[in-house]
Amino acid sequence: MSLFRTKKRSIKKPQLLTPSKLGEEKGSTPTSSSLIETEKAVKEILGVNGDLQIKHFKVFGQFSAASVYLSSLVNQDVINQDILKPLMYEPEHLMGREKTLNNLINLIITETLYHSQAKTDANIDELIGGLLLGETVIIIDGVKEAIHIDTRKVEKRAIAQPETEQVILGPREGFIENISTNISLLRYRLPTPDFQVKTLKIGRLTKSTVAICYLKGIANETVIKEVEKRLSEIDIDAILDVGYLEQFIEDNPFSPFPQTQSTERPDKTVANLIEGRVAILVDGSPFSLVVPVVFNQFYQTTEDYSSRFLMGSFVRLARMLALVFSLIFPSLYVSLISFNPELLPTEFAVAVAGGRAGVPYPAVIEVLIIEVSMEILREATVRLPKQVGGALSIVGVLVIGQAAVEAGLASPITVVVIALTTIGSFATPTYTAAFALRMLRFPIMILSGIFGLYGIMVGVIFIFNHMLSLKSFGVPYMAPVSPENYQGMKDVIIRSPLWWMPKRPGFLQPSNQNRLSKNANKILEHNKVGNDQREDTTNGGSKGDHNTSSNDNLN
């Protein structure tokens, strides 16, 4: 880490303030009881805004007042029907009752407004903050307190299938940018009072709402407090996505491996919460951030658990093989061609040598050129519109690859190796983990081009040593392999049946480790019905009794 150390400069850190000095000066001052002065202060702080609406009216036809809101953020129908109408026309149950400035606020909130979310305050900063969040503020002349009513309405897209995490078996719902909708998707799957949500505001300009979600009684309290501590220490202008938070709260920012997991699937987030992890949501981001994480999470999918364990285990093994392919396959090819051709079968070695006869540079340079070309092609495909992105990928793979072989810039076997490597990287479910392997592929290729198989072994050892040193919120990155945990090992290489995993992962140190009752295996006896179950009778009961018992169990 000495490479990243910089010389400390003796520069005094400036005090962090919002860009508006006028807002800083007037923000902490109390509101005036004069309607004109309060209205003037609001206009001075907000400046020229075409969507700032101020409507003057009489409360119950007696008291001068004004409603203030930003038309781009509010629901106009709610303001007209639930706020202005009951305030401008005196309700029948209030006719004849004494109304003064002292009891007016109480009458409005408790007996007049048709809205459940109303509050009062006497501070300019709260007034401006409420307006910017989509609230409607009622200012009454002669009353120092202003009434805040939540009338926010922001257009949002419909809940759709996740784009980055496709599954064949499993739910089709994905998070959207609205944090309230995202929390509701989690509560829909966790109808329990143990599901807790803590919110805080981060970002001096954006004031983004950040939600910390966990299951009380399952998640470790130490982890929850550490998440809150790291988030509360963030002081930045804007938080626009969970990726901003990830860069502040990860343990080792210089590691290529992700120490948090982002997902746009509510079912995957709930599965992690049930295991004892903590999820972080940001208003405006369609992803949740899950902590702490271990490496084996990045090649697992929700589909592994939605399907039978034999199918899930087979697919997971194929995924792990693809992971190894994407990391060392090009390096292995370079080392065998350049240093150890005697390890190849004679016929295959002759075929490879014939294919590389016209290539003017060493194998390591050839592989690096093709790999860099594939990375550029991949990035171009992602950035292009969908209408032409697919066509470009086909043209790049077929036309450019074939042209490179015919021009003598690459051998056919090299193109095949790089193609298999690229397909292997696509098989890694998590984008951030696949990207880490793509980056590490290049230094290992250079080592293999210099030292051969020894270079590959040294590179792999360095990678494993680095992974063993990583931690995510105090949890070892390579758990449950190192340190070894028997319960966790049941869900690493293969996906064991659910009834073989009665406890939550021990490396998370959950408050409640049991997730399966002790007599759960008795469910397997329900496949014995009719004559089969009667033949296994050992307590001397009648056939009729056992039929009844069997039917009850099935029901």
XYZ file of C-alpha atoms in Angstrom:
555
model
C 0.000 0.000 0.000
C 3.035 2.289 0.156
C 2.449 3.115 -3.528
C -0.738 4.963 -2.626
C 0.732 7.040 0.194
C 0.948 10.755 -0.483
C 2.760 13.478 1.366
C 0.517 15.263 3.820
C 0.032 18.924 3.054
C -0.383 21.510 5.764
C -3.467 23.077 4.215
C -6.315 24.194 6.387
C -9.516 22.467 5.341
C -12.249 24.935 4.418
C -15.520 24.786 6.276
C -18.117 22.937 4.220
C -21.070 25.189 3.472
C -23.885 25.135 0.999
C -23.249 27.255 -2.099
C -25.945 29.760 -1.140
C -24.615 32.173 1.496
C -28.039 33.731 1.766
C -29.508 30.343 2.633
C -26.850 29.871 5.303
C -27.556 33.264 6.842
C -31.337 33.056 6.869
C -31.674 29.297 7.297
C -31.285 29.196 11.060
C -33.479 32.241 11.730
C -37.040 31.759 12.997
C -39.977 32.598 10.778
C -41.717 35.910 11.260
C -45.318 36.227 12.367
C -45.775 38.651 9.474
C -46.975 36.974 6.290
C -45.297 39.592 4.088
C -41.892 39.214 5.749
C -41.951 35.418 5.615
C -42.985 35.489 1.972
C -40.170 37.941 1.203
C -37.589 35.715 2.932
C -38.739 32.679 0.915
C -38.413 34.575 -2.369
C -34.939 35.859 -1.442
C -33.613 32.374 -0.641
C -35.197 30.506 -3.576
C -34.488 33.280 -6.077
C -36.110 33.307 -9.504
C -38.067 30.063 -9.879
C -40.871 29.725 -12.380
C -42.414 26.819 -10.489
C -42.658 28.697 -7.150
C -46.361 29.250 -6.533
C -47.771 31.496 -3.805
C -51.555 31.737 -3.461
C -53.147 34.175 -1.017
C -56.484 33.279 0.561
C -58.528 33.660 3.747
C -58.674 30.829 6.293
C -62.362 30.333 7.151
C -62.921 33.686 5.427
C -61.271 35.556 8.346
C -57.500 35.116 8.591
C -55.072 36.139 5.822
C -52.867 33.252 4.694
C -50.835 31.968 1.763
C -50.029 28.531 0.383
C -46.476 28.118 -0.914
C -45.257 25.194 -3.030
C -43.154 24.224 -6.034
C -45.572 23.168 -8.755
C -43.066 20.748 -10.331
C -42.984 18.578 -7.202
C -46.552 18.516 -5.884
C -49.889 16.920 -6.605
C -52.134 19.826 -7.556
C -55.352 17.883 -6.966
C -54.381 17.116 -3.372
C -53.666 20.811 -2.725
C -56.997 21.914 -4.188
C -59.246 19.251 -2.652
C -57.586 18.312 0.630
C -56.000 21.607 1.674
C -57.393 24.771 0.072
C -61.039 23.708 -0.103
C -61.467 22.810 3.596
C -59.466 25.874 4.663
C -61.325 28.407 2.524
C -64.800 27.087 3.334
C -65.542 26.819 7.032
C -66.670 23.295 7.970
C -70.117 22.897 9.494
C -68.839 21.399 12.740
C -66.707 24.531 13.362
C -69.444 27.083 12.748
C -70.187 29.136 15.809
C -67.030 28.118 17.626
C -64.521 30.742 18.727
C -61.502 30.968 16.418
C -58.420 32.950 17.439
C -54.813 33.026 16.303
C -53.874 31.060 19.425
C -56.019 28.002 18.669
C -56.150 28.322 14.874
C -53.218 25.950 14.164
C -54.713 23.242 16.348
C -58.133 23.548 14.701
C -56.629 23.318 11.220
C -54.495 20.238 11.858
C -56.854 18.239 14.071
C -60.308 19.159 12.737
C -60.035 20.694 9.267
C -57.413 19.271 6.925
C -58.174 16.084 5.007
C -54.551 14.982 5.170
C -52.720 12.682 7.570
C -49.206 14.080 7.130
C -49.156 17.597 8.540
C -46.683 19.195 10.933
C -45.663 22.651 12.163
C -42.380 24.466 12.683
C -41.083 28.016 13.099
C -37.780 27.912 11.215
C -36.930 29.239 7.768
C -34.541 26.375 7.080
C -37.276 23.791 7.699
C -39.697 25.788 5.570
C -37.325 25.914 2.580
C -36.318 22.273 3.024
C -39.962 21.232 3.029
C -40.679 23.154 -0.171
C -37.734 21.521 -1.933
C -39.012 18.078 -0.891
C -42.460 18.632 -2.383
C -44.330 19.897 0.684
C -46.989 22.592 0.667
C -46.464 25.232 3.354
C -49.365 27.232 4.800
C -48.322 30.615 6.253
C -50.899 32.492 8.322
C -50.534 36.198 9.035
C -50.034 36.742 12.759
C -48.981 33.133 13.447
C -45.296 32.374 13.817
C -45.565 28.677 13.040
C -46.007 27.422 9.460
C -47.927 24.274 8.550
C -46.111 21.686 6.399
C -48.208 19.211 4.418
C -46.679 16.413 2.361
C -48.025 16.747 -1.188
C -45.070 15.348 -3.099
C -45.694 13.712 -6.454
C -42.767 12.572 -8.598
C -43.261 10.607 -11.794
C -41.780 7.105 -11.614
C -41.453 4.190 -13.978
C -43.381 0.978 -13.538
C -41.901 -2.066 -11.807
C -40.290 -4.177 -14.517
C -38.051 -7.197 -14.910
C -34.442 -6.583 -13.806
C -32.148 -5.846 -16.738
C -28.823 -6.930 -15.243
C -29.857 -10.087 -13.359
C -31.950 -12.314 -15.586
C -33.330 -15.609 -14.301
C -35.421 -18.420 -15.785
C -37.001 -19.534 -12.514
C -37.855 -16.818 -10.021
C -39.703 -13.510 -9.572
C -39.709 -10.910 -12.342
C -39.833 -7.799 -10.150
C -36.984 -5.322 -9.896
C -36.255 -2.193 -7.908
C -37.030 1.222 -9.374
C -35.683 4.681 -8.552
C -38.340 5.512 -5.942
C -37.163 4.471 -2.473
C -40.693 4.178 -1.052
C -41.603 1.663 -3.743
C -38.395 -0.269 -3.115
C -39.082 -0.497 0.619
C -42.632 -1.640 -0.124
C -41.238 -4.454 -2.328
C -39.169 -5.620 0.644
C -42.062 -5.336 3.106
C -44.280 -7.285 0.714
C -41.900 -10.238 1.114
C -41.198 -9.632 4.817
C -44.558 -9.044 6.568
C -42.953 -9.090 10.002
C -42.375 -6.383 12.632
C -38.757 -7.537 12.816
C -38.092 -5.832 9.476
C -36.584 -2.494 10.484
C -35.821 0.551 8.334
C -33.647 3.443 9.518
C -33.400 6.541 7.320
C -30.950 9.413 7.154
C -30.137 12.264 4.783
C -26.776 12.386 2.998
C -25.613 15.049 0.549
C -25.500 18.776 1.204
C -27.177 19.562 -2.124
C -29.171 16.450 -2.979
C -30.191 15.585 0.625
C -30.696 12.034 -0.609
C -32.739 9.713 1.577
C -30.706 6.650 2.542
C -32.450 3.664 4.139
C -30.714 1.007 6.237
C -32.781 -2.205 6.189
C -32.256 -5.241 8.395
C -34.092 -7.904 10.378
C -34.072 -7.217 14.093
C -33.135 -10.308 16.076
C -31.236 -11.827 13.137
C -28.707 -9.230 11.940
C -25.712 -8.690 14.177
C -26.045 -5.433 16.138
C -22.329 -4.685 15.719
C -22.657 -4.769 11.936
C -25.734 -2.511 12.031
C -23.946 0.079 14.187
C -20.873 -0.042 11.944
C -23.015 0.589 8.851
C -24.694 3.557 10.549
C -21.329 4.920 11.676
C -19.737 4.752 8.229
C -22.750 6.315 6.525
C -23.074 9.123 9.083
C -19.451 10.160 8.482
C -20.039 10.826 4.759
C -20.017 14.552 3.930
C -20.330 15.248 0.209
C -22.345 17.498 -2.074
C -24.342 14.779 -3.819
C -25.291 11.115 -3.457
C -26.915 10.030 -6.723
C -26.558 6.255 -6.505
C -25.584 3.473 -4.103
C -22.250 3.344 -5.935
C -21.343 6.668 -4.290
C -21.879 5.129 -0.860
C -19.938 1.988 -1.768
C -16.787 4.028 -2.360
C -17.003 5.552 1.127
C -17.886 2.497 3.209
C -15.817 -0.333 1.662
C -12.905 -1.633 3.736
C -10.203 -1.660 1.036
C -10.845 0.846 -1.776
C -7.687 -0.202 -3.684
C -8.749 -3.813 -4.084
C -10.121 -4.914 -7.476
C -12.613 -7.182 -5.696
C -15.947 -5.686 -4.584
C -16.565 -5.744 -0.836
C -20.257 -4.945 -1.180
C -22.887 -6.460 -3.439
C -25.305 -4.388 -5.477
C -28.495 -5.960 -6.783
C -31.723 -4.766 -8.365
C -33.685 -7.841 -7.279
C -35.930 -7.531 -4.187
C -36.001 -11.321 -3.695
C -32.207 -11.467 -3.606
C -32.105 -8.600 -1.109
C -34.653 -10.326 1.125
C -32.668 -13.581 0.985
C -29.589 -11.707 2.210
C -31.572 -9.986 4.965
C -32.843 -13.349 6.188
C -29.266 -14.622 6.408
C -28.340 -11.689 8.659
C -26.988 -9.071 6.277
C -27.853 -5.368 6.006
C -29.264 -3.704 2.871
C -28.768 -0.037 1.962
C -31.178 1.812 -0.348
C -30.794 5.289 -1.854
C -33.630 7.401 -3.191
C -33.058 7.684 -6.938
C -31.162 4.401 -7.347
C -32.709 1.138 -8.631
C -30.117 -0.934 -6.762
C -29.667 -2.036 -3.175
C -26.291 -2.443 -1.508
C -25.820 -5.568 0.621
C -23.163 -5.842 3.366
C -21.197 -7.713 4.546
C -20.309 -9.992 1.636
C -18.020 -12.944 0.925
C -16.562 -14.002 -2.410
C -18.804 -17.030 -2.987
C -21.860 -14.731 -3.191
C -20.705 -13.386 -6.532
C -21.152 -16.642 -8.464
C -24.467 -17.521 -6.813
C -27.899 -16.542 -8.129
C -31.422 -16.656 -6.769
C -32.166 -19.252 -9.423
C -29.894 -21.705 -7.590
C -32.427 -21.813 -4.766
C -35.586 -21.616 -6.886
C -34.680 -24.852 -8.673
C -34.008 -28.358 -7.345
C -30.646 -28.722 -5.636
C -29.211 -31.093 -8.272
C -29.894 -28.611 -11.042
C -28.660 -25.681 -8.952
C -25.442 -27.507 -8.029
C -24.696 -28.462 -11.634
C -25.203 -24.927 -12.915
C -23.077 -23.526 -10.086
C -20.215 -25.884 -10.932
C -20.414 -24.794 -14.574
C -20.338 -21.176 -13.403
C -17.215 -21.799 -11.318
C -15.514 -23.471 -14.281
C -16.340 -20.425 -16.399
C -14.861 -18.217 -13.659
C -11.548 -20.103 -13.846
C -11.654 -19.899 -17.647
C -12.110 -16.138 -17.584
C -9.113 -15.655 -15.271
C -6.293 -17.975 -16.400
C -7.233 -19.556 -19.741
C -5.415 -16.975 -21.952
C -2.382 -17.042 -19.635
C -2.299 -20.832 -19.712
C -2.395 -20.748 -23.505
C 0.487 -18.234 -23.645
C 2.664 -20.229 -21.238
C 2.110 -23.528 -23.068
C 2.813 -22.046 -26.498
C 5.834 -19.976 -25.466
C 7.518 -22.029 -22.734
C 6.118 -25.537 -22.443
C 4.927 -26.804 -25.850
C 6.041 -30.321 -24.830
C 2.998 -30.507 -22.555
C 0.712 -30.382 -25.599
C -0.121 -33.466 -27.707
C 2.131 -33.659 -30.760
C -0.649 -33.332 -33.357
C -2.184 -30.385 -31.521
C 1.189 -28.652 -31.122
C 1.887 -29.038 -34.865
C -1.571 -27.613 -35.691
C -1.025 -24.620 -33.396
C 2.444 -23.981 -34.844
C 1.030 -24.089 -38.360
C -1.733 -21.647 -37.438
C 0.783 -19.198 -35.976
C 3.202 -19.458 -38.894
C 2.272 -16.060 -40.304
C 1.869 -14.161 -37.009
C 4.796 -11.700 -36.707
C 4.902 -11.273 -32.894
C 5.071 -13.492 -29.785
C 2.002 -15.231 -28.391
C 1.707 -12.902 -25.384
C 1.553 -9.813 -27.633
C -0.966 -11.533 -29.888
C -3.232 -12.428 -26.959
C -2.938 -8.944 -25.445
C -3.925 -7.310 -28.741
C -6.988 -9.527 -29.160
C -7.966 -9.109 -25.493
C -7.744 -5.306 -25.661
C -9.777 -5.370 -28.886
C -12.443 -7.495 -27.191
C -12.615 -5.087 -24.221
C -13.059 -2.128 -26.557
C -15.723 -4.008 -28.512
C -17.510 -4.965 -25.291
C -17.530 -1.366 -24.050
C -18.758 -0.081 -27.405
C -21.564 -2.644 -27.419
C -22.714 -1.568 -23.949
C -22.737 2.158 -24.771
C -24.508 1.904 -28.111
C -28.322 1.918 -28.362
C -29.975 -1.480 -28.238
C -31.016 -1.250 -31.891
C -27.403 -1.306 -33.122
C -25.557 -2.817 -30.140
C -26.461 -6.395 -31.018
C -25.522 -5.920 -34.639
C -22.134 -4.472 -33.662
C -21.315 -7.420 -31.398
C -22.045 -9.908 -34.194
C -20.014 -7.893 -36.711
C -17.142 -7.548 -34.249
C -16.961 -11.245 -33.419
C -17.456 -12.660 -36.895
C -16.112 -10.148 -39.385
C -13.247 -8.607 -37.420
C -12.124 -11.959 -36.007
C -12.117 -13.627 -39.394
C -10.379 -10.670 -41.002
C -7.674 -10.690 -38.306
C -6.976 -14.390 -38.940
C -6.824 -13.982 -42.719
C -4.563 -10.922 -42.404
C -2.109 -12.845 -40.255
C -2.636 -10.646 -37.192
C -3.876 -13.563 -35.059
C -4.022 -17.327 -35.262
C -7.324 -19.254 -35.262
C -6.556 -20.959 -31.937
C -5.975 -17.549 -30.288
C -9.376 -16.319 -31.438
C -10.977 -19.488 -30.014
C -9.191 -19.057 -26.674
C -10.236 -15.414 -26.341
C -13.810 -16.279 -27.343
C -14.024 -18.964 -24.636
C -12.537 -16.531 -22.122
C -15.092 -13.847 -22.991
C -17.974 -16.305 -22.724
C -16.640 -17.408 -19.347
C -16.651 -13.836 -18.061
C -20.257 -13.439 -19.227
C -21.227 -16.477 -17.137
C -20.261 -14.699 -13.895
C -23.602 -13.410 -12.526
C -22.290 -10.279 -10.774
C -20.931 -7.543 -13.033
C -18.482 -6.091 -10.493
C -16.907 -9.484 -9.759
C -16.621 -10.277 -13.478
C -14.969 -6.894 -14.019
C -12.403 -7.658 -11.288
C -11.456 -10.915 -13.015
C -11.195 -9.116 -16.350
C -8.732 -6.640 -14.868
C -6.621 -9.328 -13.181
C -6.443 -11.308 -16.407
C -3.966 -8.828 -17.927
C -1.200 -8.902 -15.258
C -1.384 -12.705 -15.162
C -0.985 -12.797 -18.954
C 2.103 -10.588 -18.706
C 3.557 -12.818 -15.976
C 2.896 -15.919 -18.079
C 4.584 -14.288 -21.079
C 7.712 -13.619 -18.968
C 7.919 -16.650 -16.650
C 5.560 -19.220 -18.153
C 3.676 -21.531 -15.789
C 5.691 -20.184 -12.868
C 4.325 -16.722 -13.609
C 0.746 -18.027 -13.568
C 1.281 -19.744 -10.228
C 2.868 -16.636 -8.700
C 0.002 -14.456 -9.955
C -2.682 -16.830 -8.655
C -0.930 -17.090 -5.276
C -0.784 -13.305 -4.992
C -4.499 -13.061 -5.839
C -5.500 -15.684 -3.271
C -3.249 -14.088 -0.658
C -4.896 -10.723 -1.285
C -8.386 -12.221 -1.091
C -7.525 -13.942 2.202
C -6.478 -10.578 3.649
C -9.724 -8.816 2.702
C -12.618 -8.213 5.068
C -16.091 -6.833 4.551
C -17.388 -5.153 7.710
C -15.289 -7.487 9.820
C -16.242 -10.679 7.934
C -13.354 -12.551 6.205
C -13.751 -12.324 2.443
C -13.021 -16.005 1.816
C -15.388 -17.317 4.503
C -16.599 -20.022 4.945
C -13.558 -21.613 3.247
C -11.087 -19.631 5.365
C -11.778 -19.596 8.247
C -13.559 -22.899 7.796
C -17.236 -23.091 8.675
C -19.054 -26.405 8.256
C -22.550 -24.975 7.799
C -21.345 -22.422 5.289
C -19.417 -25.014 3.258
C -22.727 -26.655 2.376
C -23.479 -23.719 0.079
C -20.123 -22.940 -1.574
C -19.138 -25.428 -4.282
C -22.539 -27.104 -4.534
C -25.971 -26.007 -3.404
C -27.032 -28.490 -0.760
C -30.739 -29.251 -0.204
C -32.479 -26.689 1.966
C -33.166 -29.235 4.703
C -29.399 -29.854 4.994
C -28.823 -26.207 5.902
C -30.761 -25.665 9.161
C -28.532 -22.796 10.355
C -27.618 -19.416 8.970
C -24.013 -18.768 7.914
C -21.928 -18.712 11.084
C -19.363 -16.239 9.713
C -22.074 -13.507 9.783
C -22.541 -14.114 13.528
C -26.331 -13.656 13.356
C -28.258 -13.144 16.583
C -30.516 -16.071 15.660
C -28.732 -18.896 13.845
C -31.635 -21.326 13.391
C -33.679 -20.986 10.213
C -35.110 -24.520 10.047
C -36.969 -26.350 12.778
C -35.434 -29.520 14.182
C -38.279 -31.777 12.988
C -38.314 -30.348 9.450
C -36.999 -33.601 7.989
C -40.310 -35.253 8.903
C -41.781 -33.481 5.888
C -40.121 -36.141 3.749
C -42.460 -38.742 5.247
C -45.413 -37.111 3.496
C -44.548 -38.895 0.266
C -45.747 -42.115 1.888
C -49.467 -42.128 1.264
C -52.113 -44.775 0.969
C -50.920 -48.396 1.153
C -47.191 -47.455 1.438
C -47.725 -45.547 4.646
C -50.036 -48.224 6.105
C -47.362 -50.861 5.495
C -44.878 -48.829 7.596
C -47.222 -48.740 10.582
C -45.466 -49.758 13.768
C -47.828 -48.551 16.481
C -50.593 -51.109 15.833
C -53.188 -48.555 14.712
C -55.970 -49.356 12.279
C -55.778 -48.690 8.559
C -58.533 -46.177 8.844
C -56.620 -44.240 11.491
C -53.515 -44.092 9.331
C -55.472 -42.991 6.289
C -56.898 -40.152 8.328
C -53.446 -39.218 9.622
C -51.993 -39.315 6.127
C -54.755 -37.127 4.747
C -54.296 -34.653 7.584
C -50.573 -34.454 6.889
C -51.167 -33.874 3.209
C -53.666 -31.146 3.954
